[in-house]
Tab-separated table of N, CA, C and O in Angstrom:
chain	number	residue	atom	x	y	z
A	11	GLY	N	-3.604	23.153	-0.155
A	11	GLY	CA	-3.659	22.450	1.451
A	11	GLY	C	-4.266	22.309	2.345
A	11	GLY	O	-4.460	23.116	2.815
A	12	ASP	N	-4.861	21.140	2.783
A	12	ASP	CA	-4.636	21.376	4.192
A	12	ASP	C	-3.476	21.918	4.994
A	12	ASP	O	-3.192	21.179	5.184
A	13	PRO	N	-3.786	23.129	5.674
A	13	PRO	CA	-3.036	23.229	6.803
A	13	PRO	C	-2.924	21.730	7.752
A	13	PRO	O	-1.640	21.984	8.641
A	14	VAL	N	-3.391	21.359	8.204
A	14	VAL	CA	-3.330	19.874	8.926
A	14	VAL	C	-1.726	19.348	8.440
A	14	VAL	O	-1.053	18.597	9.251
A	15	SER	N	-2.238	19.564	7.349
A	15	SER	CA	-0.298	18.569	6.768
A	15	SER	C	0.268	18.942	6.764
A	15	SER	O	1.559	18.414	6.025
A	16	TYR	N	0.980	19.957	6.725
A	16	TYR	CA	2.004	20.997	6.893
A	16	TYR	C	2.531	21.008	8.216
A	16	TYR	O	2.272	20.992	9.430
A	17	ASN	N	3.545	21.400	8.009
A	17	ASN	CA	4.952	21.760	9.129
A	17	ASN	C	5.784	22.383	9.403
A	17	ASN	O	6.141	23.023	8.676
A	18	VAL	N	6.226	23.117	10.374
A	18	VAL	CA	7.168	24.524	9.928
A	18	VAL	C	8.007	24.508	10.071
A	18	VAL	O	8.813	23.800	11.234
A	19	SER	N	8.870	25.013	9.390
A	19	SER	CA	10.734	24.758	9.340
A	19	SER	C	11.402	25.395	8.527
A	19	SER	O	12.437	25.147	9.426
A	20	VAL	N	10.615	26.085	7.919
A	20	VAL	CA	11.864	27.356	7.743
A	20	VAL	C	10.986	28.416	7.819
A	20	VAL	O	9.994	28.939	6.866
A	21	GLY	N	11.506	29.365	9.437
A	21	GLY	CA	11.028	30.504	9.073
A	21	GLY	C	9.635	30.466	9.415
A	21	GLY	O	9.256	29.701	10.196
A	22	ASP	N	8.500	31.249	8.808
A	22	ASP	CA	7.547	30.915	9.856
A	22	ASP	C	6.220	30.505	8.306
A	22	ASP	O	5.268	30.347	8.317
A	23	ALA	N	7.060	29.828	7.305
A	23	ALA	CA	6.338	29.471	5.717
A	23	ALA	C	6.222	27.851	6.238
A	23	ALA	O	7.015	27.049	6.869
A	24	CYS	N	5.091	27.777	5.928
A	24	CYS	CA	4.925	25.769	6.285
A	24	CYS	C	4.693	25.129	5.719
A	24	CYS	O	5.116	25.267	4.369
A	25	GLN	N	5.860	23.884	5.376
A	25	GLN	CA	5.898	23.278	4.363
A	25	GLN	C	5.751	21.631	4.604
A	25	GLN	O	5.010	21.402	5.357
A	26	ALA	N	5.475	21.699	3.411
A	26	ALA	CA	4.664	20.166	3.242
A	26	ALA	C	5.743	18.926	3.701
A	26	ALA	O	6.635	18.629	3.579
A	27	CYS	N	4.893	18.163	4.071
A	27	CYS	CA	5.535	16.552	5.034
A	27	CYS	C	5.251	16.116	3.291
A	27	CYS	O	4.972	15.837	2.625
A	28	PRO	N	6.912	15.138	3.529
A	28	PRO	CA	7.408	14.674	1.816
A	28	PRO	C	6.010	13.829	2.137
A	28	PRO	O	5.370	13.325	2.222
A	29	ALA	N	6.426	12.730	0.861
A	29	ALA	CA	6.122	11.713	-0.186
A	29	ALA	C	6.089	10.785	1.346
A	29	ALA	O	6.872	10.104	1.486
A	30	ASN	N	5.182	9.342	1.315
A	30	ASN	CA	5.323	8.123	2.201
A	30	ASN	C	5.085	8.785	3.689
A	30	ASN	O	5.830	8.080	4.714
A	31	THR	N	4.880	10.132	3.735
A	31	THR	CA	4.560	10.380	5.203
A	31	THR	C	3.038	11.234	5.482
A	31	THR	O	2.832	11.375	4.290
A	32	TYR	N	3.073	11.349	6.413
A	32	TYR	CA	1.395	12.091	6.759
A	32	TYR	C	1.097	12.553	8.520
A	32	TYR	O	2.200	12.484	9.062
A	33	ASN	N	1.131	13.828	8.627
A	33	ASN	CA	0.862	14.593	9.550
A	33	ASN	C	-0.367	14.622	9.856
A	33	ASN	O	-1.338	15.375	9.215
A	34	PRO	N	-1.490	14.197	10.835
A	34	PRO	CA	-2.964	14.226	11.292
A	34	PRO	C	-3.599	15.621	12.366
A	34	PRO	O	-4.557	15.750	12.775
A	35	ASN	N	-2.273	16.013	12.465
A	35	ASN	CA	-2.386	17.066	14.028
A	35	ASN	C	-1.867	18.380	13.327
A	35	ASN	O	-0.826	18.972	12.805
A	36	PRO	N	-2.675	19.269	13.654
A	36	PRO	CA	-2.346	21.359	13.304
A	36	PRO	C	-1.137	21.377	14.248
A	36	PRO	O	-1.271	21.087	15.692
A	37	GLY	N	-0.838	22.093	14.158
A	37	GLY	CA	0.238	23.162	15.005
A	37	GLY	C	1.699	22.262	15.352
A	37	GLY	O	2.713	22.477	16.260
A	38	ASN	N	2.120	20.763	14.673
A	38	ASN	CA	3.289	20.571	14.694
A	38	ASN	C	4.371	21.772	14.167
A	38	ASN	O	4.391	21.707	13.174
A	39	LEU	N	5.333	21.703	14.859
A	39	LEU	CA	6.263	22.604	13.640
A	39	LEU	C	7.955	21.700	13.267
A	39	LEU	O	8.472	22.695	13.449
A	40	THR	N	7.856	20.273	13.424
A	40	THR	CA	8.847	20.432	12.878
A	40	THR	C	8.566	19.041	11.926
A	40	THR	O	7.966	18.626	12.184
A	41	ILE	N	9.396	18.480	11.322
A	41	ILE	CA	9.650	17.279	10.259
A	41	ILE	C	9.297	16.251	10.800
A	41	ILE	O	8.820	15.704	10.050
A	42	THR	N	9.421	16.229	11.864
A	42	THR	CA	9.106	15.114	12.910
A	42	THR	C	7.822	14.840	12.995
A	42	THR	O	7.701	14.024	13.872
A	43	SER	N	7.256	15.206	12.556
A	43	SER	CA	5.417	15.612	12.976
A	43	SER	C	4.877	14.725	11.897
A	43	SER	O	3.380	14.191	12.136
A	44	CYS	N	5.902	14.774	11.011
A	44	CYS	CA	5.446	13.647	10.184
A	44	CYS	C	6.010	12.140	10.335
A	44	CYS	O	6.621	11.804	10.000
A	45	LEU	N	4.389	11.318	10.031
A	45	LEU	CA	4.944	10.027	10.276
A	45	LEU	C	4.684	9.713	8.791
A	45	LEU	O	4.196	9.370	7.920
A	46	ASP	N	5.584	8.324	9.141
A	46	ASP	CA	5.935	7.610	7.949
A	46	ASP	C	4.686	6.646	7.711
A	46	ASP	O	4.293	6.280	8.319
A	47	CYS	N	4.584	6.657	6.547
A	47	CYS	CA	2.919	5.640	6.011
A	47	CYS	C	4.276	3.961	6.392
A	47	CYS	O	5.019	4.063	6.534
A	48	PRO	N	2.948	3.037	6.666
A	48	PRO	CA	3.358	1.796	7.134
A	48	PRO	C	3.869	1.126	5.729
A	48	PRO	O	4.024	1.730	4.332
A	49	ALA	N	4.957	0.278	6.324
A	49	ALA	CA	5.555	-0.635	5.333
A	49	ALA	C	4.699	-1.089	3.948
A	49	ALA	O	3.392	-1.346	4.224
A	50	ASN	N	5.047	-1.491	2.599
A	50	ASN	CA	4.470	-1.329	1.621
A	50	ASN	C	3.444	-1.000	1.493
A	50	ASN	O	1.829	-1.067	0.814
A	51	SER	N	3.794	0.517	1.520
A	51	SER	CA	2.307	1.978	1.152
A	51	SER	C	3.029	2.660	0.573
A	51	SER	O	4.502	2.931	0.951
A	52	SER	N	2.100	4.129	-0.288
A	52	SER	CA	2.747	5.192	-0.320
A	52	SER	C	1.786	5.970	-0.257
A	52	SER	O	0.600	6.097	-0.011
A	53	GLY	N	2.528	6.995	-0.201
A	53	GLY	CA	1.588	8.477	-0.202
A	53	GLY	C	1.910	9.332	-0.697
A	53	GLY	O	3.312	9.969	-0.965
A	54	SER	N	1.301	10.266	-1.509
A	54	SER	CA	1.800	11.749	-1.970
A	54	SER	C	1.918	13.183	-0.803
A	54	SER	O	1.732	12.403	0.347
A	55	ASN	N	2.791	13.215	-0.687
A	55	ASN	CA	3.422	15.473	-0.310
A	55	ASN	C	2.107	15.505	0.316
A	55	ASN	O	0.855	15.568	0.020
A	56	ALA	N	2.163	16.268	1.528
A	56	ALA	CA	1.339	16.760	2.308
A	56	ALA	C	-0.345	16.315	2.468
A	56	ALA	O	-0.934	16.215	3.146
A	57	SER	N	0.235	14.550	2.885
A	57	SER	CA	-0.543	14.010	3.425
A	57	SER	C	-1.039	14.590	5.010
A	57	SER	O	-0.321	14.240	5.594
A	58	ASP	N	-2.058	14.166	5.185
A	58	ASP	CA	-2.869	14.747	6.877
A	58	ASP	C	-3.408	13.552	7.301
A	58	ASP	O	-3.775	13.468	8.560
A	59	GLY	N	-3.196	12.243	6.765
A	59	GLY	CA	-4.045	11.236	7.286
A	59	GLY	C	-3.417	9.941	7.094
A	59	GLY	O	-2.885	9.808	5.786
A	60	LEU	N	-3.597	8.734	7.960
A	60	LEU	CA	-3.176	7.331	7.642
A	60	LEU	C	-3.886	6.870	6.582
A	60	LEU	O	-2.914	6.631	5.720
A	61	ASP	N	-5.184	7.251	6.236
A	61	ASP	CA	-6.262	7.055	5.318
A	61	ASP	C	-5.350	7.752	3.616
A	61	ASP	O	-5.497	6.978	2.485
A	62	ASP	N	-4.828	8.250	3.470
A	62	ASP	CA	-3.457	8.672	2.531
A	62	ASP	C	-2.494	7.978	2.006
A	62	ASP	O	-2.173	8.087	0.492
A	63	CYS	N	-1.880	7.070	3.036
A	63	CYS	CA	-1.261	5.832	2.522
A	63	CYS	C	-1.756	4.695	1.558
A	63	CYS	O	-2.601	4.394	2.208
A	64	LYS	N	-1.628	4.340	0.354
A	64	LYS	CA	-2.361	3.536	0.163
A	64	LYS	C	-1.501	1.628	0.332
A	64	LYS	O	0.632	2.328	-0.403
A	65	CYS	N	-1.887	1.100	-0.435
A	65	CYS	CA	-0.922	-0.194	-0.650
A	65	CYS	C	-0.420	-0.454	-2.019
A	65	CYS	O	-0.907	-0.007	-2.829
A	66	THR	N	0.903	-0.640	-1.990
A	66	THR	CA	1.484	-1.293	-3.115
A	66	THR	C	0.841	-2.344	-3.911
A	66	THR	O	0.305	-2.960	-2.798
A	67	ALA	N	1.199	-2.659	-4.852
A	67	ALA	CA	0.769	-3.499	-5.652
A	67	ALA	C	1.411	-5.145	-4.778
A	67	ALA	O	2.567	-4.423	-4.280
A	68	GLY	N	0.235	-6.140	-4.692
A	68	GLY	CA	0.995	-7.075	-3.527
A	68	GLY	C	0.264	-7.232	-2.884
A	68	GLY	O	0.836	-8.287	-2.030
A	69	PHE	N	-0.096	-5.948	-2.998
A	69	PHE	CA	-1.070	-5.990	-0.843
A	69	PHE	C	-2.204	-5.346	-0.820
A	69	PHE	O	-2.610	-4.800	-1.688
A	70	TYR	N	-2.477	-5.441	0.258
A	70	TYR	CA	-4.176	-4.745	0.427
A	70	TYR	C	-4.754	-4.459	1.470
A	70	TYR	O	-4.089	-4.465	2.835
A	71	GLY	N	-5.513	-3.383	1.891
A	71	GLY	CA	-5.952	-2.970	3.027
A	71	GLY	C	-6.197	-1.405	2.895
A	71	GLY	O	-6.338	-0.664	2.211
A	72	ASN	N	-7.504	-1.163	3.824
A	72	ASN	CA	-7.761	-0.268	3.681
A	72	ASN	C	-7.481	1.087	4.857
A	72	ASN	O	-8.030	1.201	6.169
A	73	LEU	N	-5.981	1.261	4.917
A	73	LEU	CA	-5.498	2.395	6.251
A	73	LEU	C	-6.069	2.972	5.893
A	73	LEU	O	-6.244	3.882	5.668
A	74	GLY	N	-6.167	3.306	7.975
A	74	GLY	CA	-6.541	4.173	8.431
A	74	GLY	C	-7.995	3.518	8.784
A	74	GLY	O	-8.883	4.850	9.388
A	75	VAL	N	-8.650	2.700	7.835
A	75	VAL	CA	-10.391	2.879	8.308
A	75	VAL	C	-10.305	1.732	8.754
A	75	VAL	O	-10.839	1.657	10.019
A	76	THR	N	-9.539	0.625	8.070
A	76	THR	CA	-10.178	-0.815	8.985
A	76	THR	C	-8.565	-1.262	9.442
A	76	THR	O	-9.067	-2.470	10.170
A	77	GLU	N	-7.767	-1.154	8.349
A	77	GLU	CA	-6.263	-1.778	8.927
A	77	GLU	C	-5.543	-0.829	9.610
A	77	GLU	O	-5.613	0.132	8.828
A	78	SER	N	-4.384	-0.837	9.969
A	78	SER	CA	-3.229	-0.170	10.053
A	78	SER	C	-1.889	-0.692	9.419
A	78	SER	O	-0.837	0.102	9.909
A	79	SER	N	-2.354	-1.095	8.867
A	79	SER	CA	-0.547	-2.015	7.846
A	79	SER	C	-1.502	-3.027	6.665
A	79	SER	O	-2.405	-3.739	6.978
A	80	CYS	N	-0.878	-2.344	5.393
A	80	CYS	CA	-0.805	-3.077	4.553
A	80	CYS	C	-0.869	-4.698	4.616
A	80	CYS	O	0.377	-5.144	5.610
A	81	ILE	N	-1.844	-5.662	4.039
A	81	ILE	CA	-1.506	-6.979	4.055
A	81	ILE	C	-1.218	-7.713	3.310
A	81	ILE	O	-1.657	-7.398	1.746
A	82	MET	N	-0.377	-8.832	3.126
A	82	MET	CA	-0.097	-9.682	1.428
A	82	MET	C	-0.819	-10.143	0.797
A	82	MET	O	-1.517	-10.841	1.731
A	83	CYS	N	-1.362	-10.108	-0.615
A	83	CYS	CA	-2.244	-11.070	-0.982
A	83	CYS	C	-1.623	-12.273	-0.956
A	83	CYS	O	-0.646	-13.170	-0.596
A	84	PRO	N	-2.300	-13.702	-0.707
A	84	PRO	CA	-2.293	-14.986	-0.422
A	84	PRO	C	-1.601	-15.494	-1.402
A	84	PRO	O	-1.030	-15.297	-2.440
A	85	LEU	N	-0.884	-16.250	-0.802
A	85	LEU	CA	-0.484	-17.452	-2.362
A	85	LEU	C	-1.459	-17.987	-3.465
A	85	LEU	O	-2.740	-17.310	-3.012
A	86	SER	N	-1.328	-18.138	-4.012
A	86	SER	CA	-2.242	-18.297	-5.266
A	86	SER	C	-2.831	-17.053	-6.110
A	86	SER	O	-3.614	-17.336	-6.635
A	87	THR	N	-2.499	-16.034	-5.658
A	87	THR	CA	-3.167	-15.050	-5.913
A	87	THR	C	-1.446	-13.385	-6.167
A	87	THR	O	-1.041	-13.641	-6.104
A	88	TYR	N	-2.562	-12.328	-7.237
A	88	TYR	CA	-1.403	-11.641	-7.194
A	88	TYR	C	-2.690	-10.290	-7.058
A	88	TYR	O	-3.953	-10.271	-6.949
A	89	ASN	N	-1.930	-8.886	-7.223
A	89	ASN	CA	-2.620	-7.906	-7.265
A	89	ASN	C	-2.189	-7.111	-7.863
A	89	ASN	O	-0.669	-6.274	-7.822
A	90	PRO	N	-2.096	-6.038	-9.018
A	90	PRO	CA	-1.247	-5.267	-10.014
A	90	PRO	C	-1.524	-4.217	-9.026
A	90	PRO	O	-0.582	-3.529	-10.155
A	91	SER	N	-2.462	-3.672	-9.243
A	91	SER	CA	-2.109	-2.628	-8.426
A	91	SER	C	-2.301	-1.720	-7.080
A	91	SER	O	-2.915	-2.550	-6.507
A	92	SER	N	-2.420	-0.934	-7.168
A	92	SER	CA	-1.617	-0.036	-5.683
A	92	SER	C	-2.908	0.754	-5.032
A	92	SER	O	-3.529	0.640	-6.086
A	93	GLY	N	-3.188	0.761	-4.228
A	93	GLY	CA	-3.966	1.434	-3.207
A	93	GLY	C	-5.822	0.638	-3.152
A	93	GLY	O	-6.725	0.913	-3.589
A	94	GLN	N	-5.475	-0.605	-2.940
A	94	GLN	CA	-6.914	-1.943	-3.217
A	94	GLN	C	-6.815	-2.261	-2.115
A	94	GLN	O	-6.389	-2.390	-0.965
A	95	PRO	N	-8.454	-1.937	-0.642
A	95	PRO	CA	-8.760	-1.790	0.496
A	95	PRO	C	-8.888	-2.974	0.692
A	95	PRO	O	-8.916	-3.375	1.551
A	96	LEU	N	-9.683	-4.499	-0.740
A	96	LEU	CA	-9.799	-5.490	-0.258
A	96	LEU	C	-9.398	-6.512	-0.869
A	96	LEU	O	-8.587	-6.172	-1.508
A	97	LEU	N	-9.336	-7.576	-0.058
A	97	LEU	CA	-9.039	-9.102	0.356
A	97	LEU	C	-9.191	-9.499	-1.583
A	97	LEU	O	-8.440	-10.123	-2.426
A	98	SER	N	-10.066	-8.739	-2.052
A	98	SER	CA	-10.905	-9.515	-3.264
A	98	SER	C	-10.486	-9.108	-4.239
A	98	SER	O	-9.914	-9.081	-6.042
A	99	SER	N	-9.346	-7.941	-4.239
A	99	SER	CA	-9.125	-7.155	-5.492
A	99	SER	C	-7.565	-8.249	-5.533
A	99	SER	O	-6.195	-7.592	-6.287
A	100	CYS	N	-6.653	-8.726	-4.762
A	100	CYS	CA	-6.221	-10.079	-4.860
A	100	CYS	C	-6.765	-11.373	-5.804
A	100	CYS	O	-7.260	-11.815	-5.745
A	101	LEU	N	-6.538	-11.190	-7.233
A	101	LEU	CA	-6.361	-12.277	-8.513
A	101	LEU	C	-6.390	-12.877	-7.873
A	101	LEU	O	-4.689	-13.522	-7.871
A	102	ARG	N	-6.909	-14.711	-8.392
A	102	ARG	CA	-6.629	-15.569	-8.424
A	102	ARG	C	-5.693	-16.184	-9.970
A	102	ARG	O	-6.531	-15.881	-10.758
A	103	CYS	N	-4.993	-16.638	-9.307
A	103	CYS	CA	-3.918	-17.499	-10.523
A	103	CYS	C	-4.709	-18.160	-11.875
A	103	CYS	O	-5.572	-18.954	-10.678
A	104	PRO	N	-4.744	-18.618	-12.861
A	104	PRO	CA	-5.039	-19.352	-13.509
A	104	PRO	C	-5.777	-20.875	-12.937
A	104	PRO	O	-4.806	-21.012	-12.490
A	105	SER	N	-6.454	-21.801	-13.500
A	105	SER	CA	-6.212	-23.295	-13.018
A	105	SER	C	-4.981	-23.833	-13.540
A	105	SER	O	-4.107	-23.270	-14.433
A	106	HIS	N	-4.545	-24.653	-12.502
A	106	HIS	CA	-3.254	-25.534	-12.506
A	106	HIS	C	-2.427	-24.915	-12.202
A	106	HIS	O	-1.461	-24.866	-12.655
A	107	SER	N	-2.009	-23.027	-11.467
A	107	SER	CA	-1.046	-22.606	-11.220
A	107	SER	C	-1.283	-22.098	-9.891
A	107	SER	O	-2.040	-21.707	-9.054
A	108	GLN	N	-0.085	-21.561	-9.404
A	108	GLN	CA	0.116	-20.879	-7.871
A	108	GLN	C	0.946	-20.026	-7.820
A	108	GLN	O	2.368	-19.823	-9.049
A	109	THR	N	1.639	-19.528	-7.049
A	109	THR	CA	2.822	-18.234	-6.787
A	109	THR	C	3.217	-19.775	-6.008
A	109	THR	O	2.729	-20.112	-4.941
A	110	LEU	N	4.697	-18.613	-6.176
A	110	LEU	CA	5.663	-18.966	-4.872
A	110	LEU	C	5.617	-18.630	-3.523
A	110	LEU	O	6.229	-18.624	-2.892
A	111	ALA	N	5.105	-17.367	-3.018
A	111	ALA	CA	5.202	-16.349	-2.082
A	111	ALA	C	4.169	-15.800	-2.400
A	111	ALA	O	3.297	-15.444	-3.751
A	112	MET	N	3.721	-15.194	-1.279
A	112	MET	CA	2.678	-14.631	-0.765
A	112	MET	C	3.484	-13.376	-1.222
A	112	MET	O	4.091	-12.463	-1.266
A	113	GLY	N	2.111	-11.948	-1.755
A	113	GLY	CA	2.454	-10.466	-2.030
A	113	GLY	C	2.923	-10.394	-3.453
A	113	GLY	O	3.409	-9.558	-3.324
A	114	SER	N	2.592	-11.558	-4.039
A	114	SER	CA	2.324	-11.060	-5.783
A	114	SER	C	1.885	-10.454	-6.538
A	114	SER	O	0.941	-9.802	-6.462
A	115	SER	N	2.705	-8.974	-7.378
A	115	SER	CA	1.842	-8.202	-8.245
A	115	SER	C	1.866	-8.628	-9.655
A	115	SER	O	1.142	-7.429	-9.633
A	116	ASP	N	1.586	-9.693	-9.730
A	116	ASP	CA	2.001	-9.846	-11.032
A	116	ASP	C	1.546	-11.217	-11.950
A	116	ASP	O	2.143	-12.089	-10.975
A	117	SER	N	0.976	-10.993	-12.412
A	117	SER	CA	-0.125	-12.833	-13.013
A	117	SER	C	1.061	-13.062	-13.447
A	117	SER	O	0.858	-14.853	-13.698
A	118	SER	N	2.588	-12.664	-13.803
A	118	SER	CA	3.599	-14.348	-13.967
A	118	SER	C	4.390	-14.497	-13.245
A	118	SER	O	4.390	-15.442	-12.743
A	119	SER	N	3.876	-14.461	-12.224
A	119	SER	CA	4.246	-15.079	-10.837
A	119	SER	C	3.580	-16.549	-10.520
A	119	SER	O	3.945	-16.826	-9.480
A	120	CYS	N	2.384	-16.361	-11.704
A	120	CYS	CA	1.561	-17.620	-11.513
A	120	CYS	C	2.441	-18.571	-11.968
A	120	CYS	O	2.928	-18.434	-13.497
A	121	VAL	N	3.044	-19.793	-11.538
A	121	VAL	CA	3.319	-20.760	-11.993
A	121	VAL	C	3.129	-22.125	-12.282
A	121	VAL	O	2.080	-22.023	-11.529
A	122	CYS	N	3.107	-23.154	-13.113
A	122	CYS	CA	2.323	-24.540	-13.269
A	122	CYS	C	2.367	-25.514	-12.458
A	122	CYS	O	3.807	-25.090	-11.883
A	123	ASN	N	1.575	-25.676	-11.784
A	123	ASN	CA	1.950	-26.695	-10.551
A	123	ASN	C	2.112	-27.458	-11.279
A	123	ASN	O	2.331	-28.349	-12.438
A	124	ALA	N	2.757	-28.710	-10.162
A	124	ALA	CA	4.040	-29.961	-10.854
A	124	ALA	C	2.722	-30.980	-11.704
A	124	ALA	O	1.537	-31.238	-11.594
A	125	GLY	N	3.033	-31.685	-12.541
A	125	GLY	CA	2.485	-31.879	-13.715
A	125	GLY	C	1.831	-30.986	-14.375
A	125	GLY	O	1.108	-31.941	-15.921
A	126	TYR	N	1.917	-30.167	-14.465
A	126	TYR	CA	1.553	-29.655	-15.810
A	126	TYR	C	2.692	-28.612	-16.757
A	126	TYR	O	3.480	-28.519	-15.823
A	127	TYR	N	2.382	-27.845	-17.648
A	127	TYR	CA	3.351	-26.965	-17.886
A	127	TYR	C	2.684	-25.727	-18.960
A	127	TYR	O	0.835	-25.728	-19.294
A	128	LYS	N	3.211	-25.104	-19.059
A	128	LYS	CA	2.652	-23.468	-20.320
A	128	LYS	C	2.438	-24.238	-21.496
A	128	LYS	O	4.135	-24.001	-22.464
A	129	GLY	N	1.345	-24.156	-22.228
A	129	GLY	CA	1.847	-24.219	-23.742
A	129	GLY	C	0.597	-23.097	-24.273
A	129	GLY	O	0.290	-22.544	-23.848
A	130	GLY	N	1.150	-23.137	-25.986
A	130	GLY	CA	0.443	-22.043	-26.101
A	130	GLY	C	-0.024	-22.533	-27.528
A	130	GLY	O	-0.099	-22.401	-28.323
C-alpha cells in the first residue's frame, strides 16, 4: 500500500485508515488524520485521496476531480451503479413514468404518470 494512506496508532506500526475514510497527507500520526468520505459515498480502507471515495447508487460525481460531494440523480432518472462520475449515468425512466424523489437507485422507483398504468 501507499504509505501516504496510513497513520501511526499502535507503537511504530502504520495502520490503514478505515473504510469510508482517506488520508492525503504523509506523516500524520493519529486516526483523526483519516478524513471521512463525503455523504453518499464510500471507499476502501487505506485510501489516500478524495478520488478514492466513490458515489453510491442514486448519485454521481467525480470526487476529488470536478466535485467535492456527490450529486443526487434528478427526478425521473435512476442510477443503479456506484462510482459513476457523470450525470449521464443517471438513466431515464421509461416513457410515461417518473420517480417521486431525486437520488433513485433502481428502475423500480419509476412509477407510471397519472393517466397510465403498468400493463403486461
